[in-house]
Coordinates of C-alpha atoms and ligand atoms in Angstrom, one line a residue:
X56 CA 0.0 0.0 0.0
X57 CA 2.9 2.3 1.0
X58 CA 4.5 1.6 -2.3
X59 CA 1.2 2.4 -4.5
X60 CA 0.8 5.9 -3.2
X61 CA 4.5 6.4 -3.6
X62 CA 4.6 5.7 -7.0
X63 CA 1.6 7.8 -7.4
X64 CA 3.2 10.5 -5.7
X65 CA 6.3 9.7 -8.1
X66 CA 4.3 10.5 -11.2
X67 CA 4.8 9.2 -14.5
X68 CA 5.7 5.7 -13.7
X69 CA 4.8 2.0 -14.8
X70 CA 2.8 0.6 -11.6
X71 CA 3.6 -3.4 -11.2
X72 CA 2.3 -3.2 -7.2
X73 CA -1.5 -3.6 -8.8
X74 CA -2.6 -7.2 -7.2
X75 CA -5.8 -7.5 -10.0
X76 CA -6.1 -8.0 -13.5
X77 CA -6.2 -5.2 -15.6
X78 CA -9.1 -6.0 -18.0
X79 CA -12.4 -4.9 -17.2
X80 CA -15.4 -7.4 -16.3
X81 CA -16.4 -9.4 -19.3
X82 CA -19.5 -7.4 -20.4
X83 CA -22.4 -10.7 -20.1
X84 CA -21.2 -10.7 -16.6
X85 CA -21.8 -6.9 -16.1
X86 CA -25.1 -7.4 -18.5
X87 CA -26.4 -9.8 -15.7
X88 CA -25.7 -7.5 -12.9
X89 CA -28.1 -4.6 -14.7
X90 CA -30.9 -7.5 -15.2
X91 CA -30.4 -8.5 -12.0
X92 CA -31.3 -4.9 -10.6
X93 CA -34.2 -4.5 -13.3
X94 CA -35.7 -8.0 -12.3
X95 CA -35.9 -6.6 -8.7
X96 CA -33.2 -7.9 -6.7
X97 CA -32.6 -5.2 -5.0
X98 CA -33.6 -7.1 -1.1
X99 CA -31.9 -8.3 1.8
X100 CA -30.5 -12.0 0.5
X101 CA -30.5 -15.5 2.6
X102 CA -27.6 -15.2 5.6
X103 CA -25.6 -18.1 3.5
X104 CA -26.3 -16.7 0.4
X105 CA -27.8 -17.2 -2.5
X106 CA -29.1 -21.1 -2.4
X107 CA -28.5 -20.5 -6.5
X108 CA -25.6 -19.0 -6.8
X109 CA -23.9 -21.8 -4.1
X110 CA -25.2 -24.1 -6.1
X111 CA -23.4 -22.4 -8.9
X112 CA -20.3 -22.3 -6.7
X113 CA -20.9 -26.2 -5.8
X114 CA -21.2 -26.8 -9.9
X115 CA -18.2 -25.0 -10.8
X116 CA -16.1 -27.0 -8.3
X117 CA -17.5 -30.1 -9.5
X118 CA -17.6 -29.9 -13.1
X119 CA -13.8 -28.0 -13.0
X120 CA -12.0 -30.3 -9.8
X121 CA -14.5 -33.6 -9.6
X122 CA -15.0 -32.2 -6.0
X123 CA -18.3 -32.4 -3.9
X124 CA -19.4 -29.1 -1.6
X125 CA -23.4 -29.3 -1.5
X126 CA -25.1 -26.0 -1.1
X127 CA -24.8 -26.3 2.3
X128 CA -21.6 -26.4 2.8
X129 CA -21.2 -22.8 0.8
X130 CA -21.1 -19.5 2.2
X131 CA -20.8 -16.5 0.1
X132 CA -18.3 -13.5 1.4
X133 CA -18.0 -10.3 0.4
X134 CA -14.4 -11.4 -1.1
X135 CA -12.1 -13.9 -0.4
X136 CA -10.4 -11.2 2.5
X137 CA -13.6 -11.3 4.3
X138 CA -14.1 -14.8 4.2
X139 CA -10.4 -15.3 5.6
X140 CA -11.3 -13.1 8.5
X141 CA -14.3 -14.7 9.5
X142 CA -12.7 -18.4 9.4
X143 CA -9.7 -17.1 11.9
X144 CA -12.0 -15.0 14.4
X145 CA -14.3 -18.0 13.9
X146 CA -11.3 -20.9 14.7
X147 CA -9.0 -18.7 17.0
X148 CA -9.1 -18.5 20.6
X149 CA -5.9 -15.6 22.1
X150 CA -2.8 -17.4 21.7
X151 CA -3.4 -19.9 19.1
X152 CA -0.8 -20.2 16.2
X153 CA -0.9 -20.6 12.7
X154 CA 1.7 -21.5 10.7
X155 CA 2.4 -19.1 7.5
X156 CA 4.0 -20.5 4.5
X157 CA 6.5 -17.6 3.5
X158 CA 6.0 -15.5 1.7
X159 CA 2.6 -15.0 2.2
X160 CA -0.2 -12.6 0.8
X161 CA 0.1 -9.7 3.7
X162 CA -3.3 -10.0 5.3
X163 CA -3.1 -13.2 6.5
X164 CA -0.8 -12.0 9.6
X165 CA -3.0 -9.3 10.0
X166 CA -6.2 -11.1 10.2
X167 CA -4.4 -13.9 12.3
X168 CA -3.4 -10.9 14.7
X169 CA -6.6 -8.9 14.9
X170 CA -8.2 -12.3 16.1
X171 CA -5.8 -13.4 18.8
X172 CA -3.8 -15.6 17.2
X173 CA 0.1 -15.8 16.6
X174 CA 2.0 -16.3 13.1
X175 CA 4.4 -18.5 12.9
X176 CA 6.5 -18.7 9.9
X177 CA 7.7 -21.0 7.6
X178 CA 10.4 -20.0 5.6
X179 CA 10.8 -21.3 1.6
X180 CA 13.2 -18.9 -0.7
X181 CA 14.4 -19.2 -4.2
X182 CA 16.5 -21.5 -3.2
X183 CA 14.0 -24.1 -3.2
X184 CA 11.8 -22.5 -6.4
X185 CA 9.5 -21.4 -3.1
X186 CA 8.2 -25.0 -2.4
X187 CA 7.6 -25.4 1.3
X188 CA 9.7 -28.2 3.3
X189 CA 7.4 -30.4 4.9
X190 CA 9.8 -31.3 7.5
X191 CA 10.7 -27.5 8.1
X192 CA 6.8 -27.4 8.6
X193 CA 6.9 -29.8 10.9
X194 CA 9.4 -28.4 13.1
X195 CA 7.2 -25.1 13.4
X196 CA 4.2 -27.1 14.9
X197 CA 3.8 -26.9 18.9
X198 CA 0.7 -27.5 21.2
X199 CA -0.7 -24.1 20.8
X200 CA -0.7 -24.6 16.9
X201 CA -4.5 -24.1 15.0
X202 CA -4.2 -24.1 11.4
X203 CA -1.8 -24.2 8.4
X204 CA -2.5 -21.7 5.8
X205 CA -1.6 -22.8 2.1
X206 CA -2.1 -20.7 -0.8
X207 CA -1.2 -22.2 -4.4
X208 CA -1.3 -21.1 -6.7
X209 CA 0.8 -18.5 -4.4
X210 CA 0.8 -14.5 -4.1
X211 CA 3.3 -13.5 -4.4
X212 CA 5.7 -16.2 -4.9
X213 CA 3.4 -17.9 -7.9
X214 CA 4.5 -21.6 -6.7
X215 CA 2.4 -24.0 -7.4
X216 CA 2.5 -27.0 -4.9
X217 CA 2.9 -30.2 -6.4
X218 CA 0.7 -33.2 -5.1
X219 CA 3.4 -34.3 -3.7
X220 CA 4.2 -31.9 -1.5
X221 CA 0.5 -31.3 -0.8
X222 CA 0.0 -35.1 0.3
X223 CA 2.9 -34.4 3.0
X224 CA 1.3 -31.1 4.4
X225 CA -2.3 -33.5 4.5
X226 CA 0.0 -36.1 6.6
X227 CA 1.4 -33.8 8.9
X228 CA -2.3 -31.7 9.4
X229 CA -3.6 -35.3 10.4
X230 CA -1.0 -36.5 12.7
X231 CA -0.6 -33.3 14.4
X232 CA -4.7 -32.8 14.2
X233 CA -4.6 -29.1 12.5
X234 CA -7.5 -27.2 10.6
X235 CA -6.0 -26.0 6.8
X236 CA -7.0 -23.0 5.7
X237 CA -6.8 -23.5 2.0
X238 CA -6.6 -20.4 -0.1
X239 CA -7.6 -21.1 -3.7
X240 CA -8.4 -17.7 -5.2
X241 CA -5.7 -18.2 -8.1
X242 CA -7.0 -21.8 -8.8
X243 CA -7.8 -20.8 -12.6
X244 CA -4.3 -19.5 -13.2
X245 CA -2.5 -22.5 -12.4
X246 CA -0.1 -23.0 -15.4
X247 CA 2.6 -25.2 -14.6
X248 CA 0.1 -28.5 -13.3
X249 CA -3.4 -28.9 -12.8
X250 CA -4.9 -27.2 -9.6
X251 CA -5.1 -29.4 -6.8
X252 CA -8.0 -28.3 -4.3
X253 CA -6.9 -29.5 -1.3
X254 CA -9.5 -31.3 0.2
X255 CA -9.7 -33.1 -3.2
X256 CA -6.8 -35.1 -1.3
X257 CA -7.6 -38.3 0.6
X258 CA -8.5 -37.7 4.3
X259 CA -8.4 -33.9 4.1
X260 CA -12.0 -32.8 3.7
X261 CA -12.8 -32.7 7.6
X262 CA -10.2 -30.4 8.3
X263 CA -10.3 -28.0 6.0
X264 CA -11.7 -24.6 4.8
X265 CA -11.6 -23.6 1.5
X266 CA -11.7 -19.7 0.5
X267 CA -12.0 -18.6 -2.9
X268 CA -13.6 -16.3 -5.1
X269 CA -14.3 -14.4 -8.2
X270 CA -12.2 -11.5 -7.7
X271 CA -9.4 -13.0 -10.3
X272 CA -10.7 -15.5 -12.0
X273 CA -13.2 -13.7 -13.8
X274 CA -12.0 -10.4 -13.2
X275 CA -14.4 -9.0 -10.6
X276 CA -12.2 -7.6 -8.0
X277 CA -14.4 -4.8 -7.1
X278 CA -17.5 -6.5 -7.1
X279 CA -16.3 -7.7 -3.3
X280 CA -17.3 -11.6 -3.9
X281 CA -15.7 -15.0 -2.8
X282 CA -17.0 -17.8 -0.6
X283 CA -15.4 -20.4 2.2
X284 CA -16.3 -24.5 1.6
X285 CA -16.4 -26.8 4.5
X286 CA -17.8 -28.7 6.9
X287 CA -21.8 -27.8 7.3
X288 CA -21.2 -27.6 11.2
X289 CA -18.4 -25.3 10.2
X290 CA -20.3 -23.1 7.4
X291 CA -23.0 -22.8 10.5
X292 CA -19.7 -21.4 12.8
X293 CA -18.9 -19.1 10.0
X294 CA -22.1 -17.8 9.0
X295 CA -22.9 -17.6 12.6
X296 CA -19.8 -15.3 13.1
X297 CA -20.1 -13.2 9.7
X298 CA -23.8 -12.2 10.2
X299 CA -23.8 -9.3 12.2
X300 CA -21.0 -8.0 10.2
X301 CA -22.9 -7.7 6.5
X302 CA -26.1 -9.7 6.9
X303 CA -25.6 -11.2 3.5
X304 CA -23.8 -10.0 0.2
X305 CA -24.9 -7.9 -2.4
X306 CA -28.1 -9.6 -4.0
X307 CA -27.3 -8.2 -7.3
X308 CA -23.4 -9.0 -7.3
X309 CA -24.6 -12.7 -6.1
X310 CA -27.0 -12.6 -9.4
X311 CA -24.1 -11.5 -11.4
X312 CA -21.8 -14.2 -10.1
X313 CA -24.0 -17.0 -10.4
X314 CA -24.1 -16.2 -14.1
X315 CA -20.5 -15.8 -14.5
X316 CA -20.3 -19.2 -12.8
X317 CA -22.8 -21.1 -14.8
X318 CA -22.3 -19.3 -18.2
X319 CA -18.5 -17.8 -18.2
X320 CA -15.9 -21.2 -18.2
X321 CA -14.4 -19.5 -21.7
X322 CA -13.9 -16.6 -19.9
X323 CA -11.4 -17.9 -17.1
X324 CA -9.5 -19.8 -19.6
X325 CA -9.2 -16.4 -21.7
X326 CA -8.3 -14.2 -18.8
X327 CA -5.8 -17.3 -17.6
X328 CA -4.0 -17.8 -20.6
X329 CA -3.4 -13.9 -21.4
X330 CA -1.6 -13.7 -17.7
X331 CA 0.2 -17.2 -18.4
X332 CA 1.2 -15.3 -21.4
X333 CA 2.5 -12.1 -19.5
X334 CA 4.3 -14.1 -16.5
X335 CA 6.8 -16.3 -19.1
X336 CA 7.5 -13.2 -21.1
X337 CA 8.0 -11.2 -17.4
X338 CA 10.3 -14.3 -16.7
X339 CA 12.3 -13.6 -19.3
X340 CA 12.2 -9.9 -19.6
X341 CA 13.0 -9.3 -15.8
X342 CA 16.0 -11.8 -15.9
X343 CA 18.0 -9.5 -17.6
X344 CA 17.9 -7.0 -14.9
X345 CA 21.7 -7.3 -13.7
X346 CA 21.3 -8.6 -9.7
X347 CA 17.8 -10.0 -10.5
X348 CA 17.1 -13.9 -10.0
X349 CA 13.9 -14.7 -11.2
X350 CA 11.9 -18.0 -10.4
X351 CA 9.9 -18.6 -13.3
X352 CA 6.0 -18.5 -12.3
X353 CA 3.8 -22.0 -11.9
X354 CA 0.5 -19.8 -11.5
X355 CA -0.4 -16.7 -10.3
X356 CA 0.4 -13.7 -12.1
X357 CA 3.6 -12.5 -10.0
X358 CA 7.1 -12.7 -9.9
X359 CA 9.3 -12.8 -6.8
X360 CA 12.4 -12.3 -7.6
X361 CA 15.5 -12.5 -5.5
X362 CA 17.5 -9.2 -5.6
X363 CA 20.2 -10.1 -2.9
X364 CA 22.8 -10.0 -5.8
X365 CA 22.3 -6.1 -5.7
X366 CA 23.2 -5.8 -1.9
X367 CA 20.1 -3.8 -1.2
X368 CA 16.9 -5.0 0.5
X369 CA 13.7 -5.0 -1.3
X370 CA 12.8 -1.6 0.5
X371 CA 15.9 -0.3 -0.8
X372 CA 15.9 -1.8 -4.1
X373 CA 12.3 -0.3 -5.0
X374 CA 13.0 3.0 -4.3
X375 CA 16.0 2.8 -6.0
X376 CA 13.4 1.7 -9.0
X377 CA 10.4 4.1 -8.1
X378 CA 12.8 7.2 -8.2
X379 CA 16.1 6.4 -10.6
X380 CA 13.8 4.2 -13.8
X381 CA 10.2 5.3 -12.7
X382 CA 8.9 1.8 -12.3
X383 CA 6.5 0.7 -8.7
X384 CA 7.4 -2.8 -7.1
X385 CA 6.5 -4.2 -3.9
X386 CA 9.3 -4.8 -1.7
X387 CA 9.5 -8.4 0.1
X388 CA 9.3 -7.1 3.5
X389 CA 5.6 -6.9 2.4
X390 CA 5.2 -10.7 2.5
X391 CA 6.5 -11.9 5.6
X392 CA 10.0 -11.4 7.7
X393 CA 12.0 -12.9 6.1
X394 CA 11.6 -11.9 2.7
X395 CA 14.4 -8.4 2.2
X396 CA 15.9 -10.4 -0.4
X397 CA 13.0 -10.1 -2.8
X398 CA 10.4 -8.0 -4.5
X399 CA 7.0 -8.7 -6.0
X400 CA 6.3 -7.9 -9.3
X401 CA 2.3 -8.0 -10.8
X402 CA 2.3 -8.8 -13.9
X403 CA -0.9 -6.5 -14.6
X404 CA -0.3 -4.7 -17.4
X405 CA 0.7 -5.2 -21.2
X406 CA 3.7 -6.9 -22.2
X407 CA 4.9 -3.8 -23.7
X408 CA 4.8 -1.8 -20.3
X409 CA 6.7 -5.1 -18.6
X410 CA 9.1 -5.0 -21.5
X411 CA 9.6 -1.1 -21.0
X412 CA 9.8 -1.9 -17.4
X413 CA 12.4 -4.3 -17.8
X414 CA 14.1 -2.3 -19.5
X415 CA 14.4 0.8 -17.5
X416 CA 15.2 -1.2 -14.5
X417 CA 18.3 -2.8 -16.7
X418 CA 19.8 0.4 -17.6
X419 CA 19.5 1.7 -13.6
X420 CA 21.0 -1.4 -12.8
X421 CA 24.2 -1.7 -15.1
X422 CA 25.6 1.6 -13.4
X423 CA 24.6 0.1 -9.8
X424 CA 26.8 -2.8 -9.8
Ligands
PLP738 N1 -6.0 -14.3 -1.1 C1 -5.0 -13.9 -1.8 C2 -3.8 -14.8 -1.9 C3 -5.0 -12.7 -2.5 O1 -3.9 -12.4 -3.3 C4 -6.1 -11.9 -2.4 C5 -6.1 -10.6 -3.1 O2 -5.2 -10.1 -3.6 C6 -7.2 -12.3 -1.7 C7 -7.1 -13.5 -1.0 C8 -8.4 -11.5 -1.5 O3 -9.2 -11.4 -2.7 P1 -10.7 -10.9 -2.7 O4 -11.0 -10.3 -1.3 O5 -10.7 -9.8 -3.7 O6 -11.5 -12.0 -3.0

């Protein structure tokens, strides 16, 4: 955030801190939306949601992963952020600890903290193409832990865990009795393998709660929509929880999604494919930065590269960018505390302005070091 209204401040610059896609709404979507208002659904809807737009949600899942949520198992969020708030205040009691994989999306240790809990962190770099160490995991787990929240495909890191790897986490959650907080928002843009919804995974549904949403995948990040999948006794904890804070979602914006979810499968491929697209040219463009390691992306639409090389910190090293080549990056320190060596970039805009960007940040760089 402090970096977006710094490079706003700074000007004429190309902006890669933007964490949404930088098309509009397909327009059938926005179409339904305007019907939805004119056909009068303009009242308070069911706490839960929508019974026909989670049924959309349960379709989409099945039809897309071969995974069964029934309606009532569904609960429609206003985004994916509210939806991870609501499962921590709902699981946390003060104290409680849930392990982060590093690096992390940023409001996951706040929402862990504004509901008692206690981060712990779990530490996979470059080194290891971001791919967490289930043993390393392991180590972090202790009698006051809750959860594990995963995220793949990942933001910022864009690793996508491999079943393999996902198998072990779903081991270690058993043995050592944890929830799993399973973050799938970037499920569409997984590039590298086929997304893996956790509780697809044998043994896994019980203990965990999916969050997801339509903010990316159809691009509809300010239409303030996702949804959580679990348990029914836990949907009736969440819902329980959430209530007084919105009463339900946006009628109209649950009309709209339904129909994006039902009618719009072309859509997220479209939108997926363009970013697959702009993260392997990004790849390649940024690794010509001198002092930049880049990990090519699985999924996602970020990079995270390692600037180390450059002997700054990613605080340092995006100011240096903001004010000496007029490009906006998110410094690492954003996404956890051990992350100085790196910076985010969002590959959100055109290849030409990542190209440009590349560029620029070259040229800075050849007289640094
Ligand atoms: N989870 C991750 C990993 C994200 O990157 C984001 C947004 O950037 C969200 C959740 C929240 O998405 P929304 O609240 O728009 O659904």
């Amino acid at each position: 955030m402090r970096m977006a209204i710094a490079a706003q401040e700074a000007g004429e610059c190309i902006n890669l801190t933007l964490g949404e896609p930088d098309i509009t709404t397909p327009p059938e979507i926005c179409k339904a939306l305007c019907d939805a208002v004119n056909d009068g659904h303009t009242h308070y809807a069911p706490g839960a949601g929508l019974p026909s737009l989670r049924e959309a949600v349960s379709s989409y899942w099945k039809r897309t992963y071969g995974l069964d949520y029934c309606t009532d198992e569904i609960y429609i969020t206003t985004g994916g952020s509210h939806a991870l708030n609501i499962v921590l205040h709902s699981i946390l009691e003060k104290g409680d600890e849930v392990i982060l994989l590093e690096p992390f999306f940023t409001f996951y240790e706040q929402n862990i903290e504004q509901s008692g809990g206690v981060p712990v962190y779990c530490m996979s770099g470059s080194d290891r193409a971001f791919v967490p160490d289930p043993a390393e995991l392991e180590k972090k787990i202790t009698p006051k832990t809750k959860a594990i929240i995963l995220n793949s495909p990942c933001n910022p890191s864009g690793v996508v865990y491999n079943r393999e790897v996902l198998l072990a986490i779903a081991e270690i959650a058993e043995k050592h009795d944890l929830l799993v907080i399973s973050d799938e928002i970037y499920e569409s843009y997984s590039f590298s393998e086929p997304h893996t919804p956790f509780a697809s995974l044998p043994g896994t549904r019980g203990r965990t709660i999916m969050i997801a949403g339509l903010s990316k995948a159809y691009a509809m990040t300010g239409w303030r929509i996702g949804y959580t999948m679990c348990d029914k006794s836990m949907k009736d904890i969440l819902q329980a929880i959430g209530a007084p804070h919105i009463i339900g979602v946006n009628t109209m914006v649950q009309k709209a999604a339904e129909f994006a979810l039902n009618n719009c499968d072309n859509r997220v491929r479209e939108i997926s494919e363009l970013f697959k697209k702009r993260v392997e040219y990004a790849a390649k463009e940024f690794a010509k930065v001198p002092g930049m390691q880049v990990t090519p992306a699985g999924g996602g639409f970020y990079l995270f590269p390692n600037i180390s090389a450059t002997g700054m910190t990613g605080e340092q090293f995006s100011l240096e960018m903001l004010h000496k080549a007029k490009v906006a990056l998110i410094p690492g320190e954003s996404f956890g505390p051990h992350c100085s060596d790196y910076v985010r970039i969002a590959c959100t805009v055109s290849e030409e302005k990542l190209g440009e960007a590349a560029n620029r940040m070259a040229e800075v760089m050849k007289k640094l070091i």
